[in-house]
mmCIF file of C-alpha atoms and ligand atoms in Angstrom:
data_model
loop_
_atom_site.group_PDB
_atom_site.id
_atom_site.type_symbol
_atom_site.label_atom_id
_atom_site.label_comp_id
_atom_site.label_asym_id
_atom_site.label_seq_id
_atom_site.Cartn_x
_atom_site.Cartn_y
_atom_site.Cartn_z
ATOM 1 C CA MET A 1 -12.973 24.265 14.723
ATOM 2 C CA SER A 2 -14.902 20.869 15.738
ATOM 3 C CA GLN A 3 -13.377 18.146 17.753
ATOM 4 C CA GLU A 4 -13.541 15.758 14.605
ATOM 5 C CA GLU A 5 -11.595 18.484 12.237
ATOM 6 C CA MET A 6 -8.937 19.043 15.233
ATOM 7 C CA ARG A 7 -8.004 15.543 15.125
ATOM 8 C CA ASP A 8 -5.690 14.139 12.710
ATOM 9 C CA VAL A 9 -7.195 12.757 9.423
ATOM 10 C CA VAL A 10 -4.372 10.535 9.318
ATOM 11 C CA GLU A 11 -2.585 9.003 12.148
ATOM 12 C CA LEU A 12 1.228 7.369 12.143
ATOM 13 C CA SER A 13 1.920 5.184 15.375
ATOM 14 C CA VAL A 14 5.049 3.688 15.870
ATOM 15 C CA ASP A 15 5.865 0.376 17.690
ATOM 16 C CA GLY A 16 9.145 -0.810 17.778
ATOM 17 C CA PRO A 17 9.622 -1.351 14.222
ATOM 18 C CA VAL A 18 6.179 -1.654 12.939
ATOM 19 C CA ALA A 19 4.427 1.534 12.031
ATOM 20 C CA THR A 20 0.741 1.643 11.559
ATOM 21 C CA VAL A 21 -0.821 4.418 9.474
ATOM 22 C CA THR A 22 -4.577 4.672 10.312
ATOM 23 C CA LEU A 23 -6.960 6.677 8.495
ATOM 24 C CA GLN A 24 -9.395 8.626 10.708
ATOM 25 C CA ARG A 25 -12.151 10.043 8.754
ATOM 26 C CA GLU A 26 -14.487 7.544 10.127
ATOM 27 C CA LYS A 27 -17.944 9.421 9.655
ATOM 28 C CA GLN A 28 -16.848 9.531 5.797
ATOM 29 C CA LEU A 29 -15.652 6.009 5.652
ATOM 30 C CA ASN A 30 -12.335 7.625 5.281
ATOM 31 C CA ALA A 31 -13.215 9.344 2.150
ATOM 32 C CA LEU A 32 -9.777 11.068 0.742
ATOM 33 C CA ASN A 33 -9.862 14.682 0.410
ATOM 34 C CA ARG A 34 -6.843 16.964 0.013
ATOM 35 C CA ALA A 35 -6.147 17.183 3.776
ATOM 36 C CA VAL A 36 -5.978 13.335 3.851
ATOM 37 C CA LEU A 37 -3.631 12.948 0.730
ATOM 38 C CA THR A 38 -1.406 15.729 1.928
ATOM 39 C CA LYS A 39 -1.021 13.960 5.412
ATOM 40 C CA ILE A 40 -0.362 10.343 3.717
ATOM 41 C CA SER A 41 2.577 12.228 1.902
ATOM 42 C CA GLU A 42 4.095 13.691 4.762
ATOM 43 C CA VAL A 43 3.481 10.359 6.713
ATOM 44 C CA ALA A 44 5.208 8.465 3.804
ATOM 45 C CA ALA A 45 8.143 11.178 3.848
ATOM 46 C CA ALA A 46 8.362 10.710 7.649
ATOM 47 C CA VAL A 47 8.576 6.857 7.595
ATOM 48 C CA ALA A 48 11.019 6.847 4.641
ATOM 49 C CA GLU A 49 13.577 8.626 7.054
ATOM 50 C CA ARG A 50 13.476 6.525 9.870
ATOM 51 C CA SER A 51 15.471 3.064 9.636
ATOM 52 C CA ASP A 52 14.330 2.181 13.109
ATOM 53 C CA VAL A 53 10.702 1.414 10.809
ATOM 54 C CA ARG A 54 10.726 -2.028 9.237
ATOM 55 C CA VAL A 55 7.423 -2.528 8.210
ATOM 56 C CA VAL A 56 4.157 -0.202 7.551
ATOM 57 C CA LEU A 57 0.412 -1.512 8.037
ATOM 58 C CA LEU A 58 -2.194 0.651 6.703
ATOM 59 C CA ARG A 59 -5.520 0.643 8.008
ATOM 60 C CA GLY A 60 -8.958 2.412 8.275
ATOM 61 C CA ALA A 61 -10.767 3.044 11.110
ATOM 62 C CA GLY A 62 -14.668 2.451 11.720
ATOM 63 C CA ARG A 63 -16.512 0.590 9.415
ATOM 64 C CA ALA A 64 -13.894 0.981 6.277
ATOM 65 C CA PHE A 65 -10.720 0.924 4.690
ATOM 66 C CA ALA A 66 -11.733 3.964 2.630
ATOM 67 C CA ALA A 67 -14.733 4.697 0.226
ATOM 68 C CA GLY A 68 -12.889 6.460 -2.418
ATOM 69 C CA ALA A 69 -11.981 10.050 -3.004
ATOM 70 C CA ASP A 70 -13.909 12.534 -1.433
ATOM 71 C CA ILE A 71 -17.261 13.238 -3.580
ATOM 72 C CA ALA A 72 -18.382 16.312 -1.754
ATOM 73 C CA GLN A 73 -15.262 17.758 -2.426
ATOM 74 C CA MET A 74 -14.394 16.752 -5.859
ATOM 75 C CA ARG A 75 -18.279 18.079 -7.172
ATOM 76 C CA ASP A 76 -17.566 21.342 -7.834
ATOM 77 C CA PHE A 77 -14.049 20.804 -9.068
ATOM 78 C CA SER A 78 -12.720 22.880 -12.720
ATOM 79 C CA ALA A 79 -10.902 20.318 -15.065
ATOM 80 C CA ALA A 80 -7.545 22.091 -13.642
ATOM 81 C CA ASP A 81 -8.703 21.647 -10.192
ATOM 82 C CA ALA A 82 -9.473 18.190 -10.606
ATOM 83 C CA GLU A 83 -5.796 17.217 -12.174
ATOM 84 C CA ALA A 84 -4.539 19.005 -9.344
ATOM 85 C CA PHE A 85 -6.199 16.527 -7.114
ATOM 86 C CA SER A 86 -5.272 13.633 -9.265
ATOM 87 C CA ARG A 87 -1.336 14.790 -8.869
ATOM 88 C CA LEU A 88 -1.642 15.098 -5.413
ATOM 89 C CA GLY A 89 -3.521 11.415 -4.781
ATOM 90 C CA GLN A 90 -0.870 10.330 -7.266
ATOM 91 C CA ALA A 91 2.252 11.448 -5.786
ATOM 92 C CA ALA A 92 0.992 10.598 -2.238
ATOM 93 C CA PHE A 93 0.673 6.695 -3.320
ATOM 94 C CA ALA A 94 3.749 7.155 -5.270
ATOM 95 C CA ALA A 95 5.374 7.951 -1.849
ATOM 96 C CA LEU A 96 4.140 5.204 -0.316
ATOM 97 C CA GLU A 97 5.210 2.838 -3.211
ATOM 98 C CA ALA A 98 8.454 4.139 -2.934
ATOM 99 C CA LEU A 99 9.056 3.441 0.715
ATOM 100 C CA PRO A 100 12.051 1.018 1.275
ATOM 101 C CA GLN A 101 9.957 -0.853 3.881
ATOM 102 C CA PRO A 102 7.373 -3.416 2.829
ATOM 103 C CA THR A 103 4.213 -1.943 3.222
ATOM 104 C CA ILE A 104 0.394 -4.109 4.232
ATOM 105 C CA ALA A 105 -2.947 -2.850 3.268
ATOM 106 C CA LEU A 106 -5.293 -4.156 5.824
ATOM 107 C CA VAL A 107 -8.515 -4.121 4.311
ATOM 108 C CA HIS A 108 -12.065 -3.741 5.623
ATOM 109 C CA GLY A 109 -15.370 -2.909 4.734
ATOM 110 C CA TYR A 110 -14.904 -0.948 1.732
ATOM 111 C CA ALA A 111 -12.072 -0.479 -0.573
ATOM 112 C CA LEU A 112 -13.517 1.765 -3.343
ATOM 113 C CA GLY A 113 -12.416 4.114 -5.881
ATOM 114 C CA GLY A 114 -9.218 5.969 -4.508
ATOM 115 C CA GLY A 115 -9.334 3.639 -1.800
ATOM 116 C CA LEU A 116 -8.572 0.597 -3.674
ATOM 117 C CA GLU A 117 -6.188 2.815 -5.592
ATOM 118 C CA LEU A 118 -4.532 3.310 -2.219
ATOM 119 C CA ALA A 119 -4.567 -0.335 -1.283
ATOM 120 C CA MET A 120 -2.879 -0.983 -4.579
ATOM 121 C CA ALA A 121 -0.040 1.553 -3.824
ATOM 122 C CA CYS A 122 1.047 -0.858 -0.992
ATOM 123 C CA ASP A 123 2.876 -4.155 -1.386
ATOM 124 C CA ILE A 124 0.661 -6.750 0.100
ATOM 125 C CA ARG A 125 -2.838 -6.412 0.515
ATOM 126 C CA ILE A 126 -5.117 -8.708 3.411
ATOM 127 C CA ALA A 127 -8.569 -8.744 3.446
ATOM 128 C CA ALA A 128 -11.011 -9.199 6.257
ATOM 129 C CA GLU A 129 -14.194 -11.538 5.116
ATOM 130 C CA GLY A 130 -17.131 -9.263 4.307
ATOM 131 C CA ALA A 131 -14.552 -6.532 2.251
ATOM 132 C CA LYS A 132 -16.063 -5.064 -0.846
ATOM 133 C CA PHE A 133 -13.853 -3.856 -3.852
ATOM 134 C CA GLY A 134 -14.380 -2.112 -6.861
ATOM 135 C CA GLN A 135 -13.309 0.846 -8.975
ATOM 136 C CA PRO A 136 -17.110 2.548 -8.992
ATOM 137 C CA GLU A 137 -15.980 5.954 -11.073
ATOM 138 C CA VAL A 138 -17.658 5.278 -14.233
ATOM 139 C CA THR A 139 -20.714 5.326 -12.191
ATOM 140 C CA LEU A 140 -19.796 9.091 -11.204
ATOM 141 C CA GLY A 141 -18.899 10.068 -14.679
ATOM 142 C CA VAL A 142 -15.013 9.936 -14.344
ATOM 143 C CA VAL A 143 -12.310 7.806 -14.861
ATOM 144 C CA PRO A 144 -9.874 6.908 -12.020
ATOM 145 C CA GLY A 145 -7.735 9.296 -10.935
ATOM 146 C CA PHE A 146 -5.128 7.851 -8.551
ATOM 147 C CA GLY A 147 -3.602 5.218 -10.447
ATOM 148 C CA GLY A 148 -6.415 2.663 -10.773
ATOM 149 C CA SER A 149 -6.612 2.870 -14.554
ATOM 150 C CA GLN A 150 -2.629 1.938 -14.499
ATOM 151 C CA ARG A 151 -1.921 -0.639 -11.407
ATOM 152 C CA LEU A 152 -5.263 -2.647 -11.419
ATOM 153 C CA PRO A 153 -4.422 -3.719 -14.992
ATOM 154 C CA ARG A 154 -0.989 -4.338 -14.019
ATOM 155 C CA LEU A 155 -2.034 -6.105 -10.652
ATOM 156 C CA ILE A 156 -4.871 -8.541 -12.087
ATOM 157 C CA GLY A 157 -4.205 -8.642 -15.624
ATOM 158 C CA GLN A 158 -6.262 -6.244 -18.230
ATOM 159 C CA GLY A 159 -9.374 -8.178 -18.632
ATOM 160 C CA ASN A 160 -10.217 -8.583 -15.506
ATOM 161 C CA ALA A 161 -9.161 -4.806 -14.524
ATOM 162 C CA LEU A 162 -11.259 -3.781 -17.585
ATOM 163 C CA TYR A 163 -14.188 -5.781 -16.208
ATOM 164 C CA LEU A 164 -14.131 -3.705 -12.825
ATOM 165 C CA LEU A 165 -13.262 -0.508 -14.277
ATOM 166 C CA LEU A 166 -16.263 -0.385 -16.816
ATOM 167 C CA THR A 167 -18.609 -2.000 -14.906
ATOM 168 C CA GLY A 168 -18.028 -0.315 -11.684
ATOM 169 C CA GLU A 169 -19.296 -3.476 -9.735
ATOM 170 C CA MET A 170 -18.242 -4.284 -6.219
ATOM 171 C CA VAL A 171 -16.314 -7.755 -5.790
ATOM 172 C CA ASP A 172 -16.247 -9.450 -2.394
ATOM 173 C CA ALA A 173 -13.178 -10.572 -0.386
ATOM 174 C CA ALA A 174 -13.297 -14.273 -1.935
ATOM 175 C CA GLU A 175 -13.733 -12.910 -5.411
ATOM 176 C CA ALA A 176 -10.750 -10.289 -4.462
ATOM 177 C CA MET A 177 -8.972 -13.380 -3.565
ATOM 178 C CA ARG A 178 -9.484 -15.059 -6.829
ATOM 179 C CA LEU A 179 -8.645 -12.279 -9.074
ATOM 180 C CA GLY A 180 -5.395 -11.812 -7.275
ATOM 181 C CA LEU A 181 -6.427 -8.286 -5.851
ATOM 182 C CA VAL A 182 -5.612 -9.596 -2.349
ATOM 183 C CA SER A 183 -3.223 -12.194 -0.998
ATOM 184 C CA LYS A 184 -4.906 -13.554 2.209
ATOM 185 C CA VAL A 185 -8.659 -12.964 3.359
ATOM 186 C CA VAL A 186 -9.197 -13.557 7.283
ATOM 187 C CA PRO A 187 -12.120 -13.318 9.456
ATOM 188 C CA GLN A 188 -12.857 -9.434 10.261
ATOM 189 C CA ASP A 189 -11.596 -9.749 14.052
ATOM 190 C CA GLU A 190 -8.399 -11.215 13.168
ATOM 191 C CA LEU A 191 -7.169 -8.868 10.521
ATOM 192 C CA GLU A 192 -5.002 -7.143 13.115
ATOM 193 C CA THR A 193 -3.422 -10.140 14.268
ATOM 194 C CA ALA A 194 -3.012 -11.367 10.860
ATOM 195 C CA GLY A 195 -1.372 -8.283 10.024
ATOM 196 C CA ARG A 196 0.930 -8.290 12.992
ATOM 197 C CA GLN A 197 1.934 -11.968 12.206
ATOM 198 C CA LEU A 198 2.938 -10.990 8.361
ATOM 199 C CA ALA A 199 5.197 -7.899 9.854
ATOM 200 C CA GLU A 200 6.362 -10.363 12.291
ATOM 201 C CA ARG A 201 7.759 -12.763 9.690
ATOM 202 C CA LEU A 202 8.879 -9.855 7.512
ATOM 203 C CA LEU A 203 11.000 -8.480 10.633
ATOM 204 C CA THR A 204 13.026 -11.991 10.668
ATOM 205 C CA LEU A 205 14.324 -10.684 6.953
ATOM 206 C CA GLY A 206 16.865 -8.548 6.169
ATOM 207 C CA PRO A 207 15.849 -4.834 5.217
ATOM 208 C CA TYR A 208 17.949 -4.443 2.524
ATOM 209 C CA ALA A 209 17.121 -7.244 0.251
ATOM 210 C CA LEU A 210 13.420 -6.516 1.115
ATOM 211 C CA ALA A 211 13.828 -2.686 -0.354
ATOM 212 C CA GLY A 212 15.912 -4.507 -3.009
ATOM 213 C CA VAL A 213 13.013 -6.593 -3.987
ATOM 214 C CA LYS A 214 10.570 -3.886 -3.864
ATOM 215 C CA ARG A 215 12.561 -1.871 -6.220
ATOM 216 C CA THR A 216 13.499 -4.539 -8.739
ATOM 217 C CA VAL A 217 9.475 -5.751 -9.095
ATOM 218 C CA TYR A 218 8.438 -1.857 -9.465
ATOM 219 C CA GLU A 219 11.541 -0.764 -11.833
ATOM 220 C CA GLY A 220 11.085 -3.641 -13.620
ATOM 221 C CA ALA A 221 7.225 -2.892 -14.152
ATOM 222 C CA GLU A 222 8.286 0.020 -16.105
ATOM 223 C CA LEU A 223 10.953 -2.311 -18.313
ATOM 224 C CA ASP A 224 11.014 -4.438 -21.256
ATOM 225 C CA LEU A 225 11.909 -7.940 -20.146
ATOM 226 C CA HIS A 226 15.602 -7.875 -21.205
ATOM 227 C CA SER A 227 16.252 -4.407 -19.514
ATOM 228 C CA GLY A 228 14.427 -6.076 -16.563
ATOM 229 C CA LEU A 229 16.473 -9.024 -16.430
ATOM 230 C CA ARG A 230 19.725 -6.837 -16.591
ATOM 231 C CA MET A 231 18.486 -4.282 -13.841
ATOM 232 C CA GLU A 232 17.712 -7.589 -11.971
ATOM 233 C CA ALA A 233 21.434 -9.065 -12.438
ATOM 234 C CA GLY A 234 22.848 -5.732 -11.437
ATOM 235 C CA ARG A 235 20.778 -5.652 -7.949
ATOM 236 C CA PHE A 236 22.036 -9.159 -7.276
ATOM 237 C CA GLY A 237 25.290 -8.288 -7.862
ATOM 238 C CA LEU A 238 25.139 -5.531 -5.530
ATOM 239 C CA CYS A 239 23.598 -7.956 -3.040
ATOM 240 C CA PHE A 240 26.982 -9.584 -2.579
ATOM 241 C CA ALA A 241 28.631 -6.333 -1.702
ATOM 242 C CA HIS A 242 25.957 -6.205 1.503
ATOM 243 C CA PRO A 243 26.645 -8.308 4.805
ATOM 244 C CA GLU A 244 22.812 -9.820 4.817
ATOM 245 C CA GLN A 245 23.784 -12.035 1.859
ATOM 246 C CA THR A 246 26.980 -13.159 3.923
ATOM 247 C CA GLU A 247 25.157 -13.560 6.638
ATOM 248 C CA GLY A 248 21.692 -15.047 5.142
ATOM 249 C CA MET A 249 23.969 -17.966 3.068
ATOM 250 C CA THR A 250 26.604 -18.683 6.222
ATOM 251 C CA ALA A 251 23.590 -19.062 8.232
ATOM 252 C CA PHE A 252 22.052 -21.475 5.803
ATOM 253 C CA LEU A 253 25.218 -23.856 5.825
ATOM 254 C CA GLU A 254 25.805 -23.655 9.828
ATOM 255 C CA ARG A 255 21.847 -24.931 9.702
ATOM 256 C CA ARG A 256 21.230 -21.919 12.091
ATOM 257 C CA LYS A 257 18.850 -18.830 12.050
ATOM 258 C CA PRO A 258 20.071 -15.948 10.154
ATOM 259 C CA ASP A 259 20.402 -12.786 12.620
ATOM 260 C CA PHE A 260 20.227 -9.877 10.067
ATOM 261 C CA PRO A 261 22.292 -6.615 10.887
ATOM 262 C CA GLN A 262 19.705 -4.217 11.156
ATOM 263 C CA ALA A 263 20.399 -0.603 10.318
ATOM 264 C CA SER A 264 21.693 -1.762 7.166
ATOM 265 C CA LEU A 265 19.550 -0.067 4.376
ATOM 266 C CA ASP A 266 21.890 2.539 3.262
ATOM 267 C CA GLU A 267 24.540 0.276 2.901
ATOM 268 C CA GLY A 268 25.088 -0.437 -0.573
ATOM 269 C CA GLY A 269 23.001 0.678 -3.531
ATOM 270 C CA ALA A 270 20.591 -2.784 -4.545
ATOM 271 C CA ALA A 271 17.632 -1.177 -2.107
ATOM 272 C CA ARG A 272 17.446 2.293 -3.094
HETATM 273 N N1 DAK B 1 -16.825 10.503 -0.362
HETATM 274 C C1 DAK B 1 -17.557 11.467 0.308
HETATM 275 N N2 DAK B 1 -18.303 10.826 1.178
HETATM 276 C C2 DAK B 1 -18.460 9.822 1.569
HETATM 277 C C3 DAK B 1 -17.956 8.765 0.581
HETATM 278 C C4 DAK B 1 -16.930 9.096 -0.784
HETATM 279 N N3 DAK B 1 -16.421 8.738 -1.447
HETATM 280 N N4 DAK B 1 -18.189 7.642 0.969
HETATM 281 C C5 DAK B 1 -19.177 8.007 1.845
HETATM 282 N N5 DAK B 1 -19.454 9.082 2.246
HETATM 283 C C6 DAK B 1 -19.937 9.360 3.350
HETATM 284 C C7 DAK B 1 -21.730 9.007 3.028
HETATM 285 O O1 DAK B 1 -21.766 10.341 2.158
HETATM 286 C C8 DAK B 1 -22.235 9.395 4.384
HETATM 287 O O2 DAK B 1 -22.049 10.903 4.799
HETATM 288 P P1 DAK B 1 -23.241 11.372 5.562
HETATM 289 O O3 DAK B 1 -24.445 11.339 4.736
HETATM 290 O O4 DAK B 1 -23.282 10.310 6.731
HETATM 291 O O5 DAK B 1 -23.048 12.705 5.976
HETATM 292 C C9 DAK B 1 -21.081 8.484 5.170
HETATM 293 O O6 DAK B 1 -19.775 8.415 4.586
HETATM 294 C C10 DAK B 1 -21.655 7.404 5.104
HETATM 295 O O7 DAK B 1 -22.130 6.834 4.064
HETATM 296 P P2 DAK B 1 -23.202 6.244 3.680
HETATM 297 O O8 DAK B 1 -24.412 6.300 4.455
HETATM 298 O O9 DAK B 1 -23.361 5.932 2.175
HETATM 299 O O10 DAK B 1 -22.987 4.717 4.071
HETATM 300 P P3 DAK B 1 -23.540 3.045 3.246
HETATM 301 O O11 DAK B 1 -23.361 1.896 4.583
HETATM 302 O O12 DAK B 1 -24.776 3.159 3.281
HETATM 303 O O13 DAK B 1 -22.817 2.995 2.431
HETATM 304 C C11 DAK B 1 -20.897 2.842 0.425
HETATM 305 C C12 DAK B 1 -21.287 2.786 2.200
HETATM 306 C C13 DAK B 1 -19.440 2.828 0.414
HETATM 307 C C14 DAK B 1 -21.601 2.008 -0.153
HETATM 308 C C15 DAK B 1 -21.287 4.144 0.011
HETATM 309 O O14 DAK B 1 -21.204 5.140 1.180
HETATM 310 C C16 DAK B 1 -21.232 4.586 -1.378
HETATM 311 O O15 DAK B 1 -21.391 3.906 -2.357
HETATM 312 N N6 DAK B 1 -20.002 5.444 -1.154
HETATM 313 C C17 DAK B 1 -19.247 5.841 -2.148
HETATM 314 C C18 DAK B 1 -18.478 4.883 -3.191
HETATM 315 C C19 DAK B 1 -17.580 5.457 -4.098
HETATM 316 O O16 DAK B 1 -18.183 5.816 -5.012
HETATM 317 N N7 DAK B 1 -16.427 5.449 -4.059
HETATM 318 C C20 DAK B 1 -15.592 6.075 -5.403
HETATM 319 C C21 DAK B 1 -15.383 7.574 -5.316
HETATM 320 S S1 DAK B 1 -15.027 8.023 -6.703
HETATM 321 C C22 DAK B 1 -9.964 11.950 -10.382
HETATM 322 C C23 DAK B 1 -9.909 11.798 -9.048
HETATM 323 C C24 DAK B 1 -9.905 11.051 -8.310
HETATM 324 C C25 DAK B 1 -10.880 9.911 -8.822
HETATM 325 C C26 DAK B 1 -11.028 10.029 -9.841
HETATM 326 C C27 DAK B 1 -11.112 11.069 -10.795
HETATM 327 N N8 DAK B 1 -9.402 12.996 -11.349
HETATM 328 C C28 DAK B 1 -8.869 14.081 -10.703
HETATM 329 C C29 DAK B 1 -9.932 12.691 -12.423
HETATM 330 C C30 DAK B 1 -11.219 9.056 -7.446
HETATM 331 C C31 DAK B 1 -12.484 8.556 -7.487
HETATM 332 C C32 DAK B 1 -13.304 7.779 -6.592
HETATM 333 O O17 DAK B 1 -12.634 7.489 -5.551
#
C-alpha cells in the first residue's frame, strides 16, 4: 500500500468544541469513492456521540472542496452497484444532516456533483472567491445520486435547480451567492478564519436550541404547512422545559449575556 493509500481519506480533528472534518484525496480533487463515503458515515456517527463537540466544519484538502463522485470508480458499475453506491452516499450525507451540532461547509476550488451534494447536506455554506459550483451529472449521462435532485430544488427553488441540473453548467461563487446556494463569499485566504468566526458565534448559543432549530427545519421540510406549524409549536413548548430558555430570557431581562449550560443536548426532547 502506498503512503497515499495508508493516509485516511477523511480526517476528523477536534479542537475544543470545534470538530473539523477534512477530505484528503487531494490528487483526485477529493472525488468521493466508497472509502470516502464510508468514512464520512463513520465520522458523523463519532461526532453524534460527542457532546463536547458543538460545531462541525467540513473542508477539502488541496485545491478543491470535492469535484464529485469518483468517476473512475463508477464507470464500470452495474445498475445494482450504482444503486448501492447512491444509497451509501445518501446515508453518509443524511448522517451529517442529522447531527445535532450545526455543520458548516467551507467551499473552495470545486464543489461539483457529489461535492455540491455534500456541501448541501451541511447546514451553512461559506464559499471562497474563485469557488465553482455545479451538478454536471448530465454531462456524464446520469442523474445526481447523492441527493442533488432533491436538496438543490429545496434550497434554491425548482427553476434555478432545474437550470443547473439540466445544463450541467458551473457557476462562480458570486452567482452561487445570488442563487442562495451559499450564505457568504470571502477571499480564499480568509475562508478558514470565516469558518472559525462563525463557529465562535455559534458557540455562544445554546446547543439545545441550535439542535432544535435544525430538527424543526429539516423535519418541517417533509411536512405540509399546517403539520409543520403544529410540529414547531410542540418543539417551542418543549424549550420551556429546558434550562436554556430560562437562562436566555433571564439574561435578556437582566441585560447581561446568557451563559448557556453546555452539556445539555440530551435533556428534554426538542432537539432530537
Ligand atoms: N472523479 C474521479 N477523478 C476525478 C474527478 C472525479 N469526479 N474529478 C477530478 N478527478 C481527478 C482527475 O481525473 C485528475 O486525475 P489524474 O489525471 O491527475 O490522475 C485529478 O483529479 C485532477 O483533475 P484535473 O486534471 O481534471 O484538474 P483540472 O484542474 O484540469 O480540472 C475539474 C478540474 C474539476 C474541472 C475537472 O477535474 C473535472 O471536470 N472533474 C469532474 C467533475 C465532475 O464531472 N464531477 C461530477 C462527478 S459525477 C449516482 C451516484 C452518484 C452520482 C451520480 C449518480 N448514482 C448511483 C445514480 C454522482 C455523480 C457525480 O458526482
